[in-house]
PDB file of C-alpha atoms in Angstrom:
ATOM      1  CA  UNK A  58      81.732 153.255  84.832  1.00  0.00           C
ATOM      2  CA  UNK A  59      79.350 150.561  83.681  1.00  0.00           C
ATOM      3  CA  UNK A  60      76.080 153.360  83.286  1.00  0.00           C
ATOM      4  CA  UNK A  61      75.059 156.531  83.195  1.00  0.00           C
ATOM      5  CA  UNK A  62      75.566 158.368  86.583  1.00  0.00           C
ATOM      6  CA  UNK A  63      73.925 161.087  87.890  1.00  0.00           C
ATOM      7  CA  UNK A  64      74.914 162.967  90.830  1.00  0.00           C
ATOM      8  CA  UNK A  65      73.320 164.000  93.841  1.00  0.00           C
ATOM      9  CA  UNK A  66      70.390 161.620  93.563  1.00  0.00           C
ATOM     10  CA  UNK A  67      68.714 163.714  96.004  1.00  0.00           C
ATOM     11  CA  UNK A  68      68.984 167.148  96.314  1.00  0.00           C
ATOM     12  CA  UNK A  69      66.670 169.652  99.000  1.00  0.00           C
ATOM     13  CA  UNK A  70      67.282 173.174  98.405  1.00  0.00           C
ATOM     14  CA  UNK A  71      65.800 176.631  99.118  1.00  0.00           C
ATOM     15  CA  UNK A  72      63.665 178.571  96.887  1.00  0.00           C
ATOM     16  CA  UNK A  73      65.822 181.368  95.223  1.00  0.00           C
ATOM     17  CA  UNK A  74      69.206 179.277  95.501  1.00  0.00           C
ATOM     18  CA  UNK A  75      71.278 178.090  92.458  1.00  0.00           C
ATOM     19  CA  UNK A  76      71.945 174.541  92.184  1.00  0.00           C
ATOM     20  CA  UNK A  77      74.459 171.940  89.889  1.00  0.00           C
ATOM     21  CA  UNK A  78      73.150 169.021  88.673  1.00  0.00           C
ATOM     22  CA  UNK A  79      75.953 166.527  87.497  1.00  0.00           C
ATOM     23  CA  UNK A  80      75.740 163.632  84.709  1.00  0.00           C
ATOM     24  CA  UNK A  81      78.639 161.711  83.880  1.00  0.00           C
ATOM     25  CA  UNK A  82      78.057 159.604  80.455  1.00  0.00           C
ATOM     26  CA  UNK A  83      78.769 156.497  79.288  1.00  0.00           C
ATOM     27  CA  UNK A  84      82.569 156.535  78.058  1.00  0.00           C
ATOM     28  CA  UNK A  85      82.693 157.520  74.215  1.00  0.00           C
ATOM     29  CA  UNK A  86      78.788 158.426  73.895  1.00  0.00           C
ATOM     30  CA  UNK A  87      78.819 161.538  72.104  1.00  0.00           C
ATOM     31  CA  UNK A  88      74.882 161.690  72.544  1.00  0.00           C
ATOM     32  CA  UNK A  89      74.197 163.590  75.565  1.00  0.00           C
ATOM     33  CA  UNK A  90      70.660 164.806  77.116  1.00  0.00           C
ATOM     34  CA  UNK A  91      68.947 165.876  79.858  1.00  0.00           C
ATOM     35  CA  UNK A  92      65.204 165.521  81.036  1.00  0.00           C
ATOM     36  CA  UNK A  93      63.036 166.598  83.340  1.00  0.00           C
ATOM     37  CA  UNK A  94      60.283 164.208  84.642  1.00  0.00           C
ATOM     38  CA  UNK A  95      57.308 165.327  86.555  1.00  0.00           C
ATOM     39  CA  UNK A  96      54.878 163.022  88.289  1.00  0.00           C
ATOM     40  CA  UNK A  97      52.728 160.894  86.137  1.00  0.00           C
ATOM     41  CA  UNK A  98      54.587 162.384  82.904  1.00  0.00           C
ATOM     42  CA  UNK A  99      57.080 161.567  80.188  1.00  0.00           C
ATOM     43  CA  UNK A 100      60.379 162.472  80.211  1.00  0.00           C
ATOM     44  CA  UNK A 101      60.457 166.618  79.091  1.00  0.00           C
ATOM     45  CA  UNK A 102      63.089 167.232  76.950  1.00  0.00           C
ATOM     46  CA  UNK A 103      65.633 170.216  78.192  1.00  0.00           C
ATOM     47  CA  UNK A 104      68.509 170.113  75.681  1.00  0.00           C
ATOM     48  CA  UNK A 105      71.013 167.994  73.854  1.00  0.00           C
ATOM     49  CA  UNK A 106      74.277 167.925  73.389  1.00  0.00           C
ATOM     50  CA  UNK A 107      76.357 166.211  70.526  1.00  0.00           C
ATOM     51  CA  UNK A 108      80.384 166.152  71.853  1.00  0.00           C
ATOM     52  CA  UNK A 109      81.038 169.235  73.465  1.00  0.00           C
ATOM     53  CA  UNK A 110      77.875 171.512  71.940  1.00  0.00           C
ATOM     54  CA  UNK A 111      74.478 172.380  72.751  1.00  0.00           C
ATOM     55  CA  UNK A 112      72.857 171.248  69.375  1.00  0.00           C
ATOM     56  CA  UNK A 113      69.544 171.934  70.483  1.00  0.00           C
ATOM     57  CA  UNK A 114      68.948 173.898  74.218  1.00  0.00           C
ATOM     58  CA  UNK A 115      64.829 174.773  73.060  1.00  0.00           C
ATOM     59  CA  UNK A 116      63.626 172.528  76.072  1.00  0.00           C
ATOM     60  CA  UNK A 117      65.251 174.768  78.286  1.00  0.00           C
ATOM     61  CA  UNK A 118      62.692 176.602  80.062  1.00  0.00           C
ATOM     62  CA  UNK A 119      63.771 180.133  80.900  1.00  0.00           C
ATOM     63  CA  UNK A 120      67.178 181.701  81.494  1.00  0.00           C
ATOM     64  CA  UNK A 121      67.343 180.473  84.673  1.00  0.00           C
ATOM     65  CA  UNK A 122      68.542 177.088  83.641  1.00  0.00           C
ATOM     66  CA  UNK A 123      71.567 176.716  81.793  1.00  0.00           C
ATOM     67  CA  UNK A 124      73.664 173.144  81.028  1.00  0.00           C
ATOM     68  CA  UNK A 125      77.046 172.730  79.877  1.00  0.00           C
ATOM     69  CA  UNK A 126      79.816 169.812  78.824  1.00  0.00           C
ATOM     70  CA  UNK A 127      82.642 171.936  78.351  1.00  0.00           C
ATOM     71  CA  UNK A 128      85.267 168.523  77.353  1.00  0.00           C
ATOM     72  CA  UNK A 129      82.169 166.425  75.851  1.00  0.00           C
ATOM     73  CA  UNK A 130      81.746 164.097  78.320  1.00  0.00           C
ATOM     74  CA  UNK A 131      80.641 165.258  82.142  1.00  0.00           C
ATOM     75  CA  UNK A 132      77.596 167.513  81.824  1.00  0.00           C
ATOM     76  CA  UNK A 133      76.530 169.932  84.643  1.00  0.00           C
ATOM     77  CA  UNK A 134      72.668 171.337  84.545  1.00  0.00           C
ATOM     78  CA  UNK A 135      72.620 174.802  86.244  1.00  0.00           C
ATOM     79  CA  UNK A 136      69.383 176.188  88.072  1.00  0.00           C
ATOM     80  CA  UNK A 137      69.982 179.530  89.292  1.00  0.00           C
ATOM     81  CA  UNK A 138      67.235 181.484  91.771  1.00  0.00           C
ATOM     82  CA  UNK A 139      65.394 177.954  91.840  1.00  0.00           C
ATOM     83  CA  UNK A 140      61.609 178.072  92.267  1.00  0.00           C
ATOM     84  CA  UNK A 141      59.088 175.575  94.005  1.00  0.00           C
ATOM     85  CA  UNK A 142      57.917 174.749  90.165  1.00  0.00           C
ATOM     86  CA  UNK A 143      61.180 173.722  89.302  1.00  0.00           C
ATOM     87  CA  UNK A 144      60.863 170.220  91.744  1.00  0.00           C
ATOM     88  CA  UNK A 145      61.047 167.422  89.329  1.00  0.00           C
ATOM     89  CA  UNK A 146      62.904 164.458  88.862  1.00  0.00           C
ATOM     90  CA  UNK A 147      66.119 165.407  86.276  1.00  0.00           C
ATOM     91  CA  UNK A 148      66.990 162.342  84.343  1.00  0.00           C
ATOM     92  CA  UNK A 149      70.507 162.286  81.625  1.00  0.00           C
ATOM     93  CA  UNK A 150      71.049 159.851  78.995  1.00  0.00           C
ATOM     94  CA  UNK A 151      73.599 159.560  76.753  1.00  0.00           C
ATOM     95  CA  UNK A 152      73.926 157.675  73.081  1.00  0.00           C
ATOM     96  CA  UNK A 153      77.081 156.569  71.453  1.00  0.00           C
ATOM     97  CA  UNK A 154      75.291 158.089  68.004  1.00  0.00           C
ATOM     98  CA  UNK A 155      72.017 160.223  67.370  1.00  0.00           C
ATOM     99  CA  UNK A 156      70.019 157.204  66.315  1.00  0.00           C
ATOM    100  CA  UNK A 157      71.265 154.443  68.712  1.00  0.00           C
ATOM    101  CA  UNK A 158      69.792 154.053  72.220  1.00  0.00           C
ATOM    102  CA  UNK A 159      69.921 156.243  74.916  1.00  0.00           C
ATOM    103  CA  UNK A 160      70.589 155.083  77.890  1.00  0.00           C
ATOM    104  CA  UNK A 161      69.522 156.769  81.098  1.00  0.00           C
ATOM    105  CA  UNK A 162      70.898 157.341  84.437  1.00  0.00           C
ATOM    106  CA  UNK A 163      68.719 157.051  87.934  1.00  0.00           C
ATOM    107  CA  UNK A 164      67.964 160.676  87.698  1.00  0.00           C
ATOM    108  CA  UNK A 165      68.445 163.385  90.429  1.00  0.00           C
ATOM    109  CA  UNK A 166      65.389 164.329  92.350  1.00  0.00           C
ATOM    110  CA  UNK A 167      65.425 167.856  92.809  1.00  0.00           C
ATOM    111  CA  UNK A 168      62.754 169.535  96.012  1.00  0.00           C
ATOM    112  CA  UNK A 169      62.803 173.028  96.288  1.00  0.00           C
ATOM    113  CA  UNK A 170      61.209 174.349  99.518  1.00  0.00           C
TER     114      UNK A 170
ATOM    115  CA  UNK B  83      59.825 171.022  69.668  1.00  0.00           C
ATOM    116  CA  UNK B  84      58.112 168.058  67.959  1.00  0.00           C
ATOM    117  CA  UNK B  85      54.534 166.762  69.533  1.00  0.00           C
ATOM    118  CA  UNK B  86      54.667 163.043  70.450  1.00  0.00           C
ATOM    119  CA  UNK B  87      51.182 161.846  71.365  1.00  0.00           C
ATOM    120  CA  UNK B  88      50.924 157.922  72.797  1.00  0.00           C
ATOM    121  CA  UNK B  89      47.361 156.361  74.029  1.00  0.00           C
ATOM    122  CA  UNK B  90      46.026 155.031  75.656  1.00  0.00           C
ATOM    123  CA  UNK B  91      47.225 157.105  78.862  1.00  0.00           C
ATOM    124  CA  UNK B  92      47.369 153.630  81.334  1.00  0.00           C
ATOM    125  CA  UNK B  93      45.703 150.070  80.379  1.00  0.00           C
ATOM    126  CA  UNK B  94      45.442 147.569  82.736  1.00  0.00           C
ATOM    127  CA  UNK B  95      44.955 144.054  81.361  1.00  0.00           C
ATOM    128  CA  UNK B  96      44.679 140.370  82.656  1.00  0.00           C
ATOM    129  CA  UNK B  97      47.536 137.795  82.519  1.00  0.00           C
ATOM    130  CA  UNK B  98      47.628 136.037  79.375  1.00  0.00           C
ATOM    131  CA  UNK B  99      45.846 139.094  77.090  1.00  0.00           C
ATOM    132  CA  UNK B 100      47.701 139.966  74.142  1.00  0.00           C
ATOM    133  CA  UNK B 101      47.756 144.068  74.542  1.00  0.00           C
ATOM    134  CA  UNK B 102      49.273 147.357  71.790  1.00  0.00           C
ATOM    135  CA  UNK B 103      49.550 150.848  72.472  1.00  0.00           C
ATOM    136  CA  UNK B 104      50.199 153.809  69.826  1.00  0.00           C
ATOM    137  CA  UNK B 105      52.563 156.376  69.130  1.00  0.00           C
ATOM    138  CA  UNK B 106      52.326 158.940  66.728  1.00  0.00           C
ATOM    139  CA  UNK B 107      54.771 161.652  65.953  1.00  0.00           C
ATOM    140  CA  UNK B 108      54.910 164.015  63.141  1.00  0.00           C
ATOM    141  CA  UNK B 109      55.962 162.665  59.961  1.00  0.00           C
ATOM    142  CA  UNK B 110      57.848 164.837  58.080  1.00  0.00           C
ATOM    143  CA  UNK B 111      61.778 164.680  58.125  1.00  0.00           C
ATOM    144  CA  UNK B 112      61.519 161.643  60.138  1.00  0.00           C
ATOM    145  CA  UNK B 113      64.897 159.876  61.873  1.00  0.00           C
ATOM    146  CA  UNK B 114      64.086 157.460  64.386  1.00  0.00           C
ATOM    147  CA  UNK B 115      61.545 156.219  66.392  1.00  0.00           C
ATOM    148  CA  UNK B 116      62.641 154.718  69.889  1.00  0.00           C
ATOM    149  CA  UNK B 117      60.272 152.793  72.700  1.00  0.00           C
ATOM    150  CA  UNK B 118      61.713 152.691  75.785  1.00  0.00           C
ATOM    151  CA  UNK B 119      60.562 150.127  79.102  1.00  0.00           C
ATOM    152  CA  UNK B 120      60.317 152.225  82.545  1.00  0.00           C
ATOM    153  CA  UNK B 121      59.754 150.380  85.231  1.00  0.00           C
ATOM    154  CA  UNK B 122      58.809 151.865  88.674  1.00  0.00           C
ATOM    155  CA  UNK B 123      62.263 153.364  90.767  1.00  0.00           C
ATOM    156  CA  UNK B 124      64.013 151.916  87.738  1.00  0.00           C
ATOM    157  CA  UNK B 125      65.800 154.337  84.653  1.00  0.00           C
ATOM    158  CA  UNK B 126      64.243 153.408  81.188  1.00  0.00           C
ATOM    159  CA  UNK B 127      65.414 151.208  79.298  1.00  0.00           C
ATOM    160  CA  UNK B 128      65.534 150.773  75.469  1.00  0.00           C
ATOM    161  CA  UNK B 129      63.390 148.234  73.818  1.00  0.00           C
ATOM    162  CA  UNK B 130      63.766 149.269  69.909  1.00  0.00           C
ATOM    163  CA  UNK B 131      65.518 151.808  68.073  1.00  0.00           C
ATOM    164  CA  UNK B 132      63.530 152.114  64.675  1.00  0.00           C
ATOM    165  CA  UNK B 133      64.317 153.975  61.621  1.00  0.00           C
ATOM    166  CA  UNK B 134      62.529 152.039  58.474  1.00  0.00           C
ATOM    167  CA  UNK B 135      59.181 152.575  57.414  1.00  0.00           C
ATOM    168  CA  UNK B 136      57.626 149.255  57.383  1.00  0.00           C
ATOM    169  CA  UNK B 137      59.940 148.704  59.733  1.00  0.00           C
ATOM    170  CA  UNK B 138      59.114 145.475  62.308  1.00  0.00           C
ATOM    171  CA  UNK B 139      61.439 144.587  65.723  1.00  0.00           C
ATOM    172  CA  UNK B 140      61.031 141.958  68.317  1.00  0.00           C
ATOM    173  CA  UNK B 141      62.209 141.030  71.318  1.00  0.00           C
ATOM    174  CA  UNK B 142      60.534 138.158  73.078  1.00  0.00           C
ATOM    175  CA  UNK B 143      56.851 138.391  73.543  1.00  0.00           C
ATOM    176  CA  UNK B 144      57.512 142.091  72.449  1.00  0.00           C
ATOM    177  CA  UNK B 145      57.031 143.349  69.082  1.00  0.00           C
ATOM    178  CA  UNK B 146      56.778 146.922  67.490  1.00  0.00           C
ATOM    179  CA  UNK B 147      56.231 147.983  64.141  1.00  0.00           C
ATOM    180  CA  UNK B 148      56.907 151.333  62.544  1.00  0.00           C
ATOM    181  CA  UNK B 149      54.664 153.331  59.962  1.00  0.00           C
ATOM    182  CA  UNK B 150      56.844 156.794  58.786  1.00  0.00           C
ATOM    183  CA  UNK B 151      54.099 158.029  56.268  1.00  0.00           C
ATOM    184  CA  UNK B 152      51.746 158.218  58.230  1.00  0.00           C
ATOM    185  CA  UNK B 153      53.597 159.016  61.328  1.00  0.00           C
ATOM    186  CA  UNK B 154      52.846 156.088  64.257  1.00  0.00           C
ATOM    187  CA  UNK B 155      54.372 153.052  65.725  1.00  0.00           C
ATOM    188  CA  UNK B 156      52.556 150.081  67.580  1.00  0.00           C
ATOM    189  CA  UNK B 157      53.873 148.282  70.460  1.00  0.00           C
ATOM    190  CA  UNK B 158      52.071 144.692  70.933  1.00  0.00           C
ATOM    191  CA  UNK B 159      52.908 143.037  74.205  1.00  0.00           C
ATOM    192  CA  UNK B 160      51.755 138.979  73.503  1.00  0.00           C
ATOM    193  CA  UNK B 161      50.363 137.380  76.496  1.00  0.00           C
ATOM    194  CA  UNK B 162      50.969 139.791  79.172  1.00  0.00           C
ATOM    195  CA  UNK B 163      52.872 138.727  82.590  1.00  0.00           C
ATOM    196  CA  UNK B 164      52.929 140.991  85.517  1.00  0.00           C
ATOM    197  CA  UNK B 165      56.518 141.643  84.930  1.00  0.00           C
ATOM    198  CA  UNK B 166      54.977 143.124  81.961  1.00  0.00           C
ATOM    199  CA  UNK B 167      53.814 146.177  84.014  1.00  0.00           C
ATOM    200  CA  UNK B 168      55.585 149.470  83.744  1.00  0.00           C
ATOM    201  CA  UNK B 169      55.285 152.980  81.378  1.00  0.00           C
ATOM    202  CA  UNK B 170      56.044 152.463  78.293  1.00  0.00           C
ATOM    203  CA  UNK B 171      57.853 155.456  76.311  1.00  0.00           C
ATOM    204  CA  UNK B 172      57.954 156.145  72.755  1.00  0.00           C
ATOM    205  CA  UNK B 173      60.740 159.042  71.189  1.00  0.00           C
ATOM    206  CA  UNK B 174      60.953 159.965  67.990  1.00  0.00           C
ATOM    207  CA  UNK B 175      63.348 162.332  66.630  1.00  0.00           C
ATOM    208  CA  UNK B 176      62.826 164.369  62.957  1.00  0.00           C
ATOM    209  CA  UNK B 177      66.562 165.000  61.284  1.00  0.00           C
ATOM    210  CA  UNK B 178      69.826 164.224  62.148  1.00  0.00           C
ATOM    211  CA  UNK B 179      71.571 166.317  65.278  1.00  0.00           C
ATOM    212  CA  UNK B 180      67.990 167.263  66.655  1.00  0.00           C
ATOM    213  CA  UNK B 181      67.054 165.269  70.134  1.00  0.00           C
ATOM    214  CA  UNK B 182      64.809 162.587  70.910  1.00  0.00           C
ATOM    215  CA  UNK B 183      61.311 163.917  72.285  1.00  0.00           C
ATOM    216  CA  UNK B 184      59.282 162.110  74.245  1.00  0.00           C
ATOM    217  CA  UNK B 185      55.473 161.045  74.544  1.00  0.00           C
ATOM    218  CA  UNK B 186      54.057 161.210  77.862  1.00  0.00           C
ATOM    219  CA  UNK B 187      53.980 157.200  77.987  1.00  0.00           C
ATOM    220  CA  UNK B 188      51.581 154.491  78.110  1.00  0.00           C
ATOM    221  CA  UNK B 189      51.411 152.764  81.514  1.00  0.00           C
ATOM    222  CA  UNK B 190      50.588 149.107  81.659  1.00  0.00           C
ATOM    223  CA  UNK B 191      49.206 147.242  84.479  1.00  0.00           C
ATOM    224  CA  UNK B 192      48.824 143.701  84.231  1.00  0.00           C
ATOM    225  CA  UNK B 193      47.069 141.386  86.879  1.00  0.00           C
ATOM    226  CA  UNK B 194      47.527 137.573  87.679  1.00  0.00           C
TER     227      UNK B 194
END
């Protein structure tokens, strides 16, 4: 594809269920990252993949979250027992290199209830 | 996790003013320095990718310049048009294989 896709871009789930949050990169961007966005804030940095690695996951914030890219390219962010706090919008970009632009998907918006 | 600050937190300006903003981010082991456009129900989208102290981009009415010493970047926006309006995001990242962190952006309103 032409961009950075993210799928669902809406998801509604129950408090305590586990969710899968899907990116698919641009084709050959090794770069890949994923964000969380609350209202009125910057993008909060989760973790960050270079090819199939997690070469820095200290964004992540507990164990409950977990995100892998097992054949370097499609990434999959995993929210197990979801809380109400963990409603945000999650945004992926990918980067052909670490210092070239990142370009972002539309993001998933993620409601827990 | 590396603290990117940006202010002012929102500026709203007239058509036709000439407006900057600031980043800062820590200076030492500095790699890049990225400002990104994010317009409302939109993704963001790259405006500069800076690595170069002293370094200076442009891109139309937008400019940006890059101090690494002394750890901040400027964004000028020359004779602002209501397209103009959106968050503007700043990233810096400080070595090789470590990820871009964001400020919490600058959001720009501009009226006619």
């Amino acid at each position: 594809g032409a961009g950075v896709s993210q799928t669902p871009s809406n998801k509604v789930t129950e408090k305590g269920k586990y969710v899968e949050l899907r990116c698919d990169p641009i084709s050959g961007h090794t770069a890949l990252y994923w964000y969380r966005q609350s209202l009125g804030q910057g993008p909060e940095f989760l973790i960050y993949f270079q090819g199939t690695g997690a070469a820095d996951d200290s964004g992540l914030p507990n164990d409950r979250f977990f995100a892998v890219r097992p054949e370097g390219s499609v990434s999959t962010l995993k929210i197990q027992r979801t809380e109400r706090g963990d409603s945000a919008v999650y945004l992926c970009a990918s980067s052909e290199a670490e210092n070239t632009e990142a370009f972002f998907g539309q993001g998933t918006r993620l409601t827990v209830v | 996790i590396l603290n990117v600050e940006q202010s002012p937190q929102s500026l709203h300006v007239q058509e036709g003013d000439s407006t900057n903003f600031t980043c800062s981010f820590p200076s030492s082991n500095f790699y890049a320095l990225h400002w990104y456009r994010w317009e409302t129900a939109k993704s963001p989208e790259a405006l500069f990718v800076m690595t170069l102290n002293g370094d200076e981009k442009k891109k139309g009415r937008i400019s940006a310049t890059l101090n690494t010493k002394e750890g901040y970047s400027y964004l000028y926006i020359k004779g602002s048009q209501p397209e103009d309006s959106a968050t503007y995001l700043c990233a810096s990242s400080n070595q090789a294989g470590t990820a871009l962190i964001f400020g919490k952006g600058t959001t720009l309103s501009v009226s006619s």
